[in-house]
Short mmCIF file of C-alpha atoms in Angstrom, two decimals:
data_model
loop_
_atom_site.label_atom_id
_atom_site.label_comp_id
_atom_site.label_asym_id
_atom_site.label_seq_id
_atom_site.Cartn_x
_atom_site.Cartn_y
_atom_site.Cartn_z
CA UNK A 1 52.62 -13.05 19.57
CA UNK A 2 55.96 -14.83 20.23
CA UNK A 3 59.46 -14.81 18.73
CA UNK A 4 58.72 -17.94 16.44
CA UNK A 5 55.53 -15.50 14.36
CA UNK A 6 58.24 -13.12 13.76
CA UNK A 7 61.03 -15.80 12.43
CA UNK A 8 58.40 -17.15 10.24
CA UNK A 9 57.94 -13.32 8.78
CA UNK A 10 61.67 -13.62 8.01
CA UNK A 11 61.31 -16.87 6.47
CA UNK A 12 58.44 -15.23 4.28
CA UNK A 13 60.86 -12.21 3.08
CA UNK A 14 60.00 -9.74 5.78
CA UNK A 15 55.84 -10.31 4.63
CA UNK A 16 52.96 -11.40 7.10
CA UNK A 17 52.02 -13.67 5.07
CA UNK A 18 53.22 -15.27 1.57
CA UNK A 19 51.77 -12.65 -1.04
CA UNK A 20 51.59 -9.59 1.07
CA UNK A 21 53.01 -6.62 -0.51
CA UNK A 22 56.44 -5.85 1.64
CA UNK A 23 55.23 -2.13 1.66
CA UNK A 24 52.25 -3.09 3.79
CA UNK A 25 54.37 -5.60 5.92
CA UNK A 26 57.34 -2.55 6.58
CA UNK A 27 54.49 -0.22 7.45
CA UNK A 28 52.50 -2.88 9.83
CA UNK A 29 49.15 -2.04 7.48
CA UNK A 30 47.47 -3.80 4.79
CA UNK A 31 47.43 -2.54 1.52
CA UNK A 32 44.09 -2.68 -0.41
CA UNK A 33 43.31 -6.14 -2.05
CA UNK A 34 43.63 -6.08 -6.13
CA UNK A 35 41.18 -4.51 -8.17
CA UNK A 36 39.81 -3.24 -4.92
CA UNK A 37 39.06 0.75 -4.42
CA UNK A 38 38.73 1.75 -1.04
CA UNK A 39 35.56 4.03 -0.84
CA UNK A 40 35.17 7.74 0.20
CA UNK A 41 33.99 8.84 3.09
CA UNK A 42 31.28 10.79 1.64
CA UNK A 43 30.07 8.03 -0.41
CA UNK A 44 29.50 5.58 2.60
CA UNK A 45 25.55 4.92 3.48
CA UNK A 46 24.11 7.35 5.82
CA UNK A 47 21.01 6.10 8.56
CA UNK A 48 18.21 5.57 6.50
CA UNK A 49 19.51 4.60 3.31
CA UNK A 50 18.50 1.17 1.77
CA UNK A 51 20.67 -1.95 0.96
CA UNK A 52 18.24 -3.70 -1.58
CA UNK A 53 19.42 -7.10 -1.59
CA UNK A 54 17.82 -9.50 -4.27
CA UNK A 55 15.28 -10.97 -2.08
CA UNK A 56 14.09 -6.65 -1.13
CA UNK A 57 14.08 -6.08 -4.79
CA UNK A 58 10.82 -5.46 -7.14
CA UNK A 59 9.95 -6.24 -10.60
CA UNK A 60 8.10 -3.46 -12.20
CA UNK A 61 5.20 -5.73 -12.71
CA UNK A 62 5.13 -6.77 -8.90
CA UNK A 63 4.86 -2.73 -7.66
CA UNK A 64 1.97 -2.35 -10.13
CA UNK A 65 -0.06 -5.32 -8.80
CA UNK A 66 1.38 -4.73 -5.71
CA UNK A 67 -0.45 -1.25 -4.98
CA UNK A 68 -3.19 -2.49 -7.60
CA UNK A 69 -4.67 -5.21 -5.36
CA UNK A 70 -4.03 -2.71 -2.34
CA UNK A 71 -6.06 -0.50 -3.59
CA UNK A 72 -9.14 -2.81 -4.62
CA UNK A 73 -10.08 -3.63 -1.06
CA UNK A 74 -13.13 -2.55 0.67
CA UNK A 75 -14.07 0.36 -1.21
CA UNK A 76 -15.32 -1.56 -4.56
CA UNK A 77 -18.13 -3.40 -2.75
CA UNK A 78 -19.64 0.25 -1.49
CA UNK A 79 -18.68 2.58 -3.73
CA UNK A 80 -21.82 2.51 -6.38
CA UNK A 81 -23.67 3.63 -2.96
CA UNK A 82 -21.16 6.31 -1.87
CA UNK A 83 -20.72 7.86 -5.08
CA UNK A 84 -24.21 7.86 -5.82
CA UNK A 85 -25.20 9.60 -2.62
CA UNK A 86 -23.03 12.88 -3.70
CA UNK A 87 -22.80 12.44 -7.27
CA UNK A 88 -25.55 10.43 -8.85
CA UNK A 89 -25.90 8.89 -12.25
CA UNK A 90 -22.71 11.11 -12.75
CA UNK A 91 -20.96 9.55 -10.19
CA UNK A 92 -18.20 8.22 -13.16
CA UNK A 93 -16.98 11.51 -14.07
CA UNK A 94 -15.91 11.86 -10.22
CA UNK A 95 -14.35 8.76 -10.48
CA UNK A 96 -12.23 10.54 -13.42
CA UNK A 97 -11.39 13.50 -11.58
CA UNK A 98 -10.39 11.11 -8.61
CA UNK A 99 -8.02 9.14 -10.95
CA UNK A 100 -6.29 12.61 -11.60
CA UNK A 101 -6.04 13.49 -8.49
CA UNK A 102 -4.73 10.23 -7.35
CA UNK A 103 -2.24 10.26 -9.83
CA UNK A 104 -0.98 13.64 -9.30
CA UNK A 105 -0.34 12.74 -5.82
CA UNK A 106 1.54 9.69 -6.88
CA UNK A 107 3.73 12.01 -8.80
CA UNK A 108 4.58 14.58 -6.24
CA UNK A 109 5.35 10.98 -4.35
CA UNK A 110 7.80 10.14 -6.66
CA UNK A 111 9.36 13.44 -7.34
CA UNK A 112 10.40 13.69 -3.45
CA UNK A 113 11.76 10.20 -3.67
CA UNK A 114 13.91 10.26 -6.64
CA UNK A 115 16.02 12.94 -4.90
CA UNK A 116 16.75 10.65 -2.32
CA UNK A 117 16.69 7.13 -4.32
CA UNK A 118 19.10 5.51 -2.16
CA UNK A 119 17.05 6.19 1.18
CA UNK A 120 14.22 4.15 2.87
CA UNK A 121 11.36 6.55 3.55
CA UNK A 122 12.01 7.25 6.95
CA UNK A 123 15.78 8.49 5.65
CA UNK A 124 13.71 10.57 3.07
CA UNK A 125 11.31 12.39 6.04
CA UNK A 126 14.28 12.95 8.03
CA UNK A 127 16.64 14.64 4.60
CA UNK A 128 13.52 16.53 3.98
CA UNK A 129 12.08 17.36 7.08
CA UNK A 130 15.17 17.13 9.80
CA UNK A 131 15.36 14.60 12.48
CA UNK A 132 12.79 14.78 15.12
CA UNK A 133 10.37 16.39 12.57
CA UNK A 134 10.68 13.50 10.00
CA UNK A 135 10.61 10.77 12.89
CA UNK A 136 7.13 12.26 14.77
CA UNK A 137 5.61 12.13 10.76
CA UNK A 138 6.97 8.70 10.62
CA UNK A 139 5.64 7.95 13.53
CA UNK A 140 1.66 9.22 12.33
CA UNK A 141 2.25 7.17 9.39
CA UNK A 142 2.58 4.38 11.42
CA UNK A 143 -0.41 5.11 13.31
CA UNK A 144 -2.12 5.64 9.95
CA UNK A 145 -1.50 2.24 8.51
CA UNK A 146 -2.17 0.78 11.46
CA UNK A 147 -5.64 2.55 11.95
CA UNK A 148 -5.80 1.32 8.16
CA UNK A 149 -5.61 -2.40 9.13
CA UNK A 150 -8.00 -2.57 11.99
CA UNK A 151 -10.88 -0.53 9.98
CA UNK A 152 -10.59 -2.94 6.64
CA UNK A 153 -10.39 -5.73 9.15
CA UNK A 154 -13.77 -5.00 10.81
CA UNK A 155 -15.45 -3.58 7.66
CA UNK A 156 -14.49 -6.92 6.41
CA UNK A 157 -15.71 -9.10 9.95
CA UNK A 158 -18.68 -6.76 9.36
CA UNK A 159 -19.59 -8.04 5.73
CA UNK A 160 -19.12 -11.81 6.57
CA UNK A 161 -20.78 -11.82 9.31
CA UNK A 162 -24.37 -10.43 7.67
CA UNK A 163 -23.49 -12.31 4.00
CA UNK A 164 -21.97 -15.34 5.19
CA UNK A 165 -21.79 -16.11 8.61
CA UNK A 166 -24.22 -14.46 10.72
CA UNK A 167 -23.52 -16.45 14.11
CA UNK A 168 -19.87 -16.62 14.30
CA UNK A 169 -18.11 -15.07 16.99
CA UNK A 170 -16.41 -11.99 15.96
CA UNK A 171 -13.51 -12.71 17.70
CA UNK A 172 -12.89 -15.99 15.99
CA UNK A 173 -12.99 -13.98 12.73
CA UNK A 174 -10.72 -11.48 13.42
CA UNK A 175 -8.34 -14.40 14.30
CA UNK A 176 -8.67 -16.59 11.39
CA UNK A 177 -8.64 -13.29 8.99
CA UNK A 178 -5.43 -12.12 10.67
CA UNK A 179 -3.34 -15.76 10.36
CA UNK A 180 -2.51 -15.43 6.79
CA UNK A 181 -2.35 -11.72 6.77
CA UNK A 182 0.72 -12.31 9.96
CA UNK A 183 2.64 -15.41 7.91
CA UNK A 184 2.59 -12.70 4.95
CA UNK A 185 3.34 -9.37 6.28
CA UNK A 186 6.56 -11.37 7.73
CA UNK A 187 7.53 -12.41 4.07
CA UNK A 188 10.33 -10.30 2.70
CA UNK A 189 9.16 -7.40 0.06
CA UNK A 190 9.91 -9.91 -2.87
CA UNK A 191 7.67 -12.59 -1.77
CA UNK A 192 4.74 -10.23 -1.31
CA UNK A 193 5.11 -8.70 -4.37
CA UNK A 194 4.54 -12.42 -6.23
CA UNK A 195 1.69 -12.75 -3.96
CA UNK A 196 0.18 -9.54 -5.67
CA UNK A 197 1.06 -11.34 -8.59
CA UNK A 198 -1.21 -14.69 -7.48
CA UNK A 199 -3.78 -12.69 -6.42
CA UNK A 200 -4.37 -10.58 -9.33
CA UNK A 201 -4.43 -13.94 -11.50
CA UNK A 202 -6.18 -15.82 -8.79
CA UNK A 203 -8.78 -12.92 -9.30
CA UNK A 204 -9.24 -12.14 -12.49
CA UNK A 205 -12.20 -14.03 -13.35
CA UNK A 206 -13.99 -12.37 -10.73
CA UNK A 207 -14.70 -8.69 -12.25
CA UNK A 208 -16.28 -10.12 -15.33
CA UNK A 209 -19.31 -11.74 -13.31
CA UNK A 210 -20.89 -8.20 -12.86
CA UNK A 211 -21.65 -8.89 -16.89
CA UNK A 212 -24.54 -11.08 -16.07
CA UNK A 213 -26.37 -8.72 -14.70
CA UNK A 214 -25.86 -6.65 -17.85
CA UNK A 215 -29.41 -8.82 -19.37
CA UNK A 216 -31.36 -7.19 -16.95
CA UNK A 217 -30.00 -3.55 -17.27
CA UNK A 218 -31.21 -0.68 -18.77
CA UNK A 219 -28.17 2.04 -20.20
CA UNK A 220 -31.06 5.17 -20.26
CA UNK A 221 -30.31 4.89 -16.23
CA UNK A 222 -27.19 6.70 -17.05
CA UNK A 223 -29.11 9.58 -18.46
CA UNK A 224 -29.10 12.33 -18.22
CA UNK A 225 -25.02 13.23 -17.54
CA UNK A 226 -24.63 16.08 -15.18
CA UNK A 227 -28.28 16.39 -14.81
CA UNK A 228 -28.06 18.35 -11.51
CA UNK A 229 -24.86 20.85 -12.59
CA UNK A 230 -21.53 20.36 -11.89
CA UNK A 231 -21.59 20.77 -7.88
CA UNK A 232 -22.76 17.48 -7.53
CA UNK A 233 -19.73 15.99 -9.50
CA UNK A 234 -17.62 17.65 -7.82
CA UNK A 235 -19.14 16.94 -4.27
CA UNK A 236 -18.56 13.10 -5.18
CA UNK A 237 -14.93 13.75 -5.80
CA UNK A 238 -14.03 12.97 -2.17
CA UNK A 239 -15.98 9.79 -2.25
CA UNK A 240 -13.78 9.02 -5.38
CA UNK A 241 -10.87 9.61 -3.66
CA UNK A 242 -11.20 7.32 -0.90
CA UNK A 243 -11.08 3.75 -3.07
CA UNK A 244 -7.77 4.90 -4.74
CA UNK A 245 -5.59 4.92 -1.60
CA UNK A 246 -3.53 2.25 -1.44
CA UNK A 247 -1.24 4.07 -3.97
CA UNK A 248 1.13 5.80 -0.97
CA UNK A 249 2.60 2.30 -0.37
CA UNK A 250 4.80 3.46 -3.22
CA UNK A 251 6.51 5.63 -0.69
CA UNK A 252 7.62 2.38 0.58
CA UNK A 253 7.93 0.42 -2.15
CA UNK A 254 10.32 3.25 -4.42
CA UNK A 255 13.90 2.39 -2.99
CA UNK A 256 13.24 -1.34 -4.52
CA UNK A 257 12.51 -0.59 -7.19
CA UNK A 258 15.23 -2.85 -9.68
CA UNK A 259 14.23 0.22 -11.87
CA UNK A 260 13.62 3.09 -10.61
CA UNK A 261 12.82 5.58 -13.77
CA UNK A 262 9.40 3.49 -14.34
CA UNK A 263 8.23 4.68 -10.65
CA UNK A 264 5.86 6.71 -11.71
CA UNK A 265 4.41 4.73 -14.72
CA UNK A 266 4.01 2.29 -12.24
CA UNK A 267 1.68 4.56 -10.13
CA UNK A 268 -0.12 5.60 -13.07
CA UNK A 269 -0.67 2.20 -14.31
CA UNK A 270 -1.83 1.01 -10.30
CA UNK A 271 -4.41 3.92 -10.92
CA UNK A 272 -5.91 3.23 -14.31
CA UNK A 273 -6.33 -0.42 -13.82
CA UNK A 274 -8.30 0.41 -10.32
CA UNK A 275 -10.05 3.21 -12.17
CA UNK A 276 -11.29 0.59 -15.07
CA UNK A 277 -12.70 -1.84 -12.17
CA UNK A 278 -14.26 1.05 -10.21
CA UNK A 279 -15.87 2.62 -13.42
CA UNK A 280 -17.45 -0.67 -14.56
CA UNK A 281 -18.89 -1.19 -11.59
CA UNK A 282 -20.47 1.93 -10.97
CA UNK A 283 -21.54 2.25 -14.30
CA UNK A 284 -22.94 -1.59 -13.99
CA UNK A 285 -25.08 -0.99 -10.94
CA UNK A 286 -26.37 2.10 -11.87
CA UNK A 287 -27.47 0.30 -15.09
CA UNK A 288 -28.94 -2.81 -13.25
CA UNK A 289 -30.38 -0.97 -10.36
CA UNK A 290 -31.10 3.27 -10.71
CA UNK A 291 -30.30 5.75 -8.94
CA UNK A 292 -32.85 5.81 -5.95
CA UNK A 293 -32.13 2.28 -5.41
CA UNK A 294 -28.53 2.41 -5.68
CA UNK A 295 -29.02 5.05 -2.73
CA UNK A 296 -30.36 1.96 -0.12
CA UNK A 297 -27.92 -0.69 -0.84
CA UNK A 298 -25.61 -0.75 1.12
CA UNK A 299 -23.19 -3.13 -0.77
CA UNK A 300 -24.48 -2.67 -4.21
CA UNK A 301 -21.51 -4.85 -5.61
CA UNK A 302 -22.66 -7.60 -4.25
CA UNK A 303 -26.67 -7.15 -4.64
CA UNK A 304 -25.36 -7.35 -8.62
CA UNK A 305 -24.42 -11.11 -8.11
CA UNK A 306 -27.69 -12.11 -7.01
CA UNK A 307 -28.16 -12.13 -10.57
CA UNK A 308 -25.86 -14.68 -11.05
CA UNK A 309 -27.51 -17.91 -11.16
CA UNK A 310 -26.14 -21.28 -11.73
CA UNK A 311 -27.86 -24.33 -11.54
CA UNK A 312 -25.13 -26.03 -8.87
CA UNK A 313 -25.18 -22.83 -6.88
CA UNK A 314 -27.88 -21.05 -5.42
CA UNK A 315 -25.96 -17.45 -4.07
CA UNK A 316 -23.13 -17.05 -6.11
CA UNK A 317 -22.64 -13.73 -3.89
CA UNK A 318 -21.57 -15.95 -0.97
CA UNK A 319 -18.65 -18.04 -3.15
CA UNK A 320 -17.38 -14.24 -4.06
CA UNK A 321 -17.25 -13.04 -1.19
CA UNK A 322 -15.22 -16.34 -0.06
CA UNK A 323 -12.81 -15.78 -2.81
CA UNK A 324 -12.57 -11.85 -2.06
CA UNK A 325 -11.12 -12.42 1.43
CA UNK A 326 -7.80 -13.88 -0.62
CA UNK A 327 -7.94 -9.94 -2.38
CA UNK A 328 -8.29 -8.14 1.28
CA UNK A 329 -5.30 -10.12 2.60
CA UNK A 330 -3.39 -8.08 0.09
CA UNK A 331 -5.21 -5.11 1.14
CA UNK A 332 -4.71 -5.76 5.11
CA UNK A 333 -0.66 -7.30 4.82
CA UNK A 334 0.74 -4.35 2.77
CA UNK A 335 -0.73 -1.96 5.44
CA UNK A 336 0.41 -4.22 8.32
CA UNK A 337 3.92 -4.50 6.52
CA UNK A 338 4.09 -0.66 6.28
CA UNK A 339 3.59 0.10 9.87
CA UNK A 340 5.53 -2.53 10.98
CA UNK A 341 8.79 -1.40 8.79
CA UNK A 342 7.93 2.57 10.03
CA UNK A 343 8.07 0.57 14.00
CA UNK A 344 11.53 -0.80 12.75
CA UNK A 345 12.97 2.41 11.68
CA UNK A 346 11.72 4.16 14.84
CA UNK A 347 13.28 1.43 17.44
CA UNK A 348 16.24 0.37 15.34
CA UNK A 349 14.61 -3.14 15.05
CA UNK A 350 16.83 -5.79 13.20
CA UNK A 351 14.04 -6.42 10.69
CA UNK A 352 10.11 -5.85 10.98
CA UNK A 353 8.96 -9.35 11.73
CA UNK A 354 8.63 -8.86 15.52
CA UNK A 355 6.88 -4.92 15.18
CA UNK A 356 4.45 -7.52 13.07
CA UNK A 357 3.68 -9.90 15.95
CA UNK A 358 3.50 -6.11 17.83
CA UNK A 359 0.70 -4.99 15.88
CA UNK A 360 -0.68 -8.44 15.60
CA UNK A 361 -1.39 -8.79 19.31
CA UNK A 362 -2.51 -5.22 19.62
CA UNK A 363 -5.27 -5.96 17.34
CA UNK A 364 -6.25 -8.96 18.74
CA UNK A 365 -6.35 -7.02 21.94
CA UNK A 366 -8.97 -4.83 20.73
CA UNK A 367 -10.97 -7.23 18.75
CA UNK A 368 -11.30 -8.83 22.52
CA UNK A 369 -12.22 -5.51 24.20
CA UNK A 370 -13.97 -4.02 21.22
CA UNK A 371 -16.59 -5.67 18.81
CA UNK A 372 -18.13 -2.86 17.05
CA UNK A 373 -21.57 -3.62 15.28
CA UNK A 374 -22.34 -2.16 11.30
CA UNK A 375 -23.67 1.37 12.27
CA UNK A 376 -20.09 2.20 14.63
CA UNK A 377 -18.07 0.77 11.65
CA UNK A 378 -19.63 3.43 9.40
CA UNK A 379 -19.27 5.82 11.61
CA UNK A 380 -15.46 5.22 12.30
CA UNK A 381 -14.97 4.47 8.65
CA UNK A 382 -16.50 7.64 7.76
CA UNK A 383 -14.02 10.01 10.17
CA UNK A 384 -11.45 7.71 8.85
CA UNK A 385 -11.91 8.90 5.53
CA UNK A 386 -11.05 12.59 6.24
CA UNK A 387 -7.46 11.46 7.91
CA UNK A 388 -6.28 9.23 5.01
CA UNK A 389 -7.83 11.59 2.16
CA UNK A 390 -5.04 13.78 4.35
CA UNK A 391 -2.09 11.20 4.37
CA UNK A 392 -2.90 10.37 0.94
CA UNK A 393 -3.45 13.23 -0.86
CA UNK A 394 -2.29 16.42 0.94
CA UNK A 395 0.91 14.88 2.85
CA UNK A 396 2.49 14.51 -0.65
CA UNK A 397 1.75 17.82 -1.97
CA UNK A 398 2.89 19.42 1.64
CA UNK A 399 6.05 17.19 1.11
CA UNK A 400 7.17 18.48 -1.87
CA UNK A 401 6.47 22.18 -1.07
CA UNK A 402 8.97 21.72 1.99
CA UNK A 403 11.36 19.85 -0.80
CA UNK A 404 11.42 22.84 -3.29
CA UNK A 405 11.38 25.51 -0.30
CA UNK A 406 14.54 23.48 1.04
CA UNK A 407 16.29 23.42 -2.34
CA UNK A 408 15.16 26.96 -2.97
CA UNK A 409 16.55 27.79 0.60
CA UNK A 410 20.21 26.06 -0.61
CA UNK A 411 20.28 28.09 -3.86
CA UNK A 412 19.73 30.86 -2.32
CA UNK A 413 22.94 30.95 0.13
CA UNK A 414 24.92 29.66 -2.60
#
């Protein structure tokens, strides 16, 4: 600076500039602005925690439809045949002790994160579990959701191909399935949440089809309850479990929140409207078809809208199914958008939209190399099972027992 700055402080009463306090000027600092506080040290945001601007935030009615329609994916159009396999006729009171489980999970979810609600959940593993341990479980989560996308995506290839299009290249699929699941998963949080919103009013005409089959259906299929004992109930508890995943997004979803005390009902209420869909369609099929027969369809859901006759359209079955790959988008871009944000945290990205185009090309990449037929989907989709029963239901619980043991641990030496 030269000589005519400093005449010009003279000029100003000895200030750097008119309106500075002559304190700050004497001292060569600035004094705080106004009706400003300066903030302590220990109050300043730590790695990991979450600065939820407006267009990050949730509604409480966008994180219920949000892990709602995340949950009704795949597993509603199999399930009658699953559950009947291990459970039979009985099948819906394994659906009920699924919905507990499900939402006891959800709750040890959301007791971990409201001791850390200002911390994304890879600032949650690492408070909980230390650094390198919470960053190599962020790191299988990643590879969870990930696994997640490509197996709905094929299930899904799978089930258009044989209903709908039988000789289109499964390549081409893949590719026109993944365009509108990349331009969403790149959205911020706020603008998939209203798409959960669309969809679930887009959609809501299409449960109440399965009633026309009711004409045809006979309610003494149903009997009798528990004929076989209780083992078999509780053998089709881990089929039950499977269609009610879609719930853990809430680990990602909690920080948010705009209000963060109705976490949980949120879960709960995600549950019980998945539980209503997935109990009126068992109970449905078993009624329209019985037991035997529900054990050789493969997709019972949609041998129930066969029924369905109009006289404009011939199979109604293929119309739903071309309205149902709107629901899976929700299904595959909240997945997608989870592993991408767990890529962000682990490389310091800016923001998750390139991880997307990441994961994008990777499963492109296979869907070139790889084009698995029905029988390896079922296969895959059956090991898959045992790993995200494990994410979903026994990660929480092992969370929270390292939570309390840690808080136990800090008692103790106090």
């Amino acid at each position: 600076m030269g000589v005519p700055y400093f005449r010009s402080i003279r000029r100003n009463g000895g200030q750097f500039w008119p309106g500075c306090p002559k304190e700050a000027s004497a001292t060569g600092r600035t004094a705080p602005l106004q009706g400003m506080t300066r903030k302590p040290i220990h109050q300043v945001e730590a790695k990991g925690d979450v600065m939820s601007t407006p267009s990050q935030q949730l509604s409480h009615k966008q994180y219920i439809f949000y892990m709602y329609k995340t949950q009704i994916g795949i597993g509603v159009l199999i399930l009658p045949n699953v559950l009947t396999k291990a459970a039979g006729n009985s099948g819906w009171i394994s659906l009920l002790l699924g919905w507990m489980i499900a939402t006891a999970s959800g709750y040890f979810m959301i007791q971990v994160m409201k001791r850390h609600p200002g911390q994304t959940f890879d600032g949650m593993l690492q408070a909980v579990l230390g650094k390198w341990a919470g960053r190599t479980v962020l790191a299988l989560w990643v590879a969870y959701t990930a696994c997640t996308v490509a197996v709905v995506l094929y299930t899904e290839v799978n089930i258009i191909q044989i209903w709908i299009l039988r000789d289109m290249n499964q390549l081409l699929l893949v590719l026109a399935l993944l365009i509108p699941v990349y331009r969403l998963a790149r959205c911020r949080l706020q603008v998939q949440g209203r798409y959960a919103e669309f969809v679930y009013i887009f959609t809501f005409w299409m449960p109440p089809l399965v009633l026309f089959s009711l004409k045809e259906a006979h309610a003494l299929n149903l009997l009798p309850i528990a004929g076989d004992g209780l083992w078999p109930i509780l053998n089709g508890i881990r089929a039950s479990l499977v269609p009610f995943l879609g719930f853990e997004t809430a680990f990602l979803l909690y920080p948010h929140l705009q209000d963060k005390t109705k976490a949980f009902k949120g879960v709960l209420a995600a549950n019980s409207l998945s539980l209503l869909i997935y109990i009126f369609v068992f109970l449905t099929s078993t009624m329209y078809f019985s037991s035997e027969e529900l054990r050789t369809y493969l997709w019972p859901t949609l041998q129930l809208l066969k029924a369905v006759t109009m006289p404009f359209i011939e199979r109604f079955e293929i119309v739903f199914l071309a309205y149902y790959i709107i629901l899976v988008t929700q299904t595959l871009s909240a997945y997608l958008f989870f592993a991408a944000s767990g890529i962000q945290s682990l490389i310091g990205s800016k923001d998750h939209k390139r991880p997307v185009v990441l994961l994008i090309v990777l499963l492109i990449g296979v869907a070139w190399i790889w084009k698995p037929t029905l029988e390896e989907m079922e296969m895959v989709s059956g090991g898959f099972d045992t790993v995200s029963i494990g994410m979903g239901y026994v990660f929480p619980l092992l969370l929270w027992c390292c939570w309390e043991a840690r808080r136990m641990a800090k008692g103790a030496l106090r």
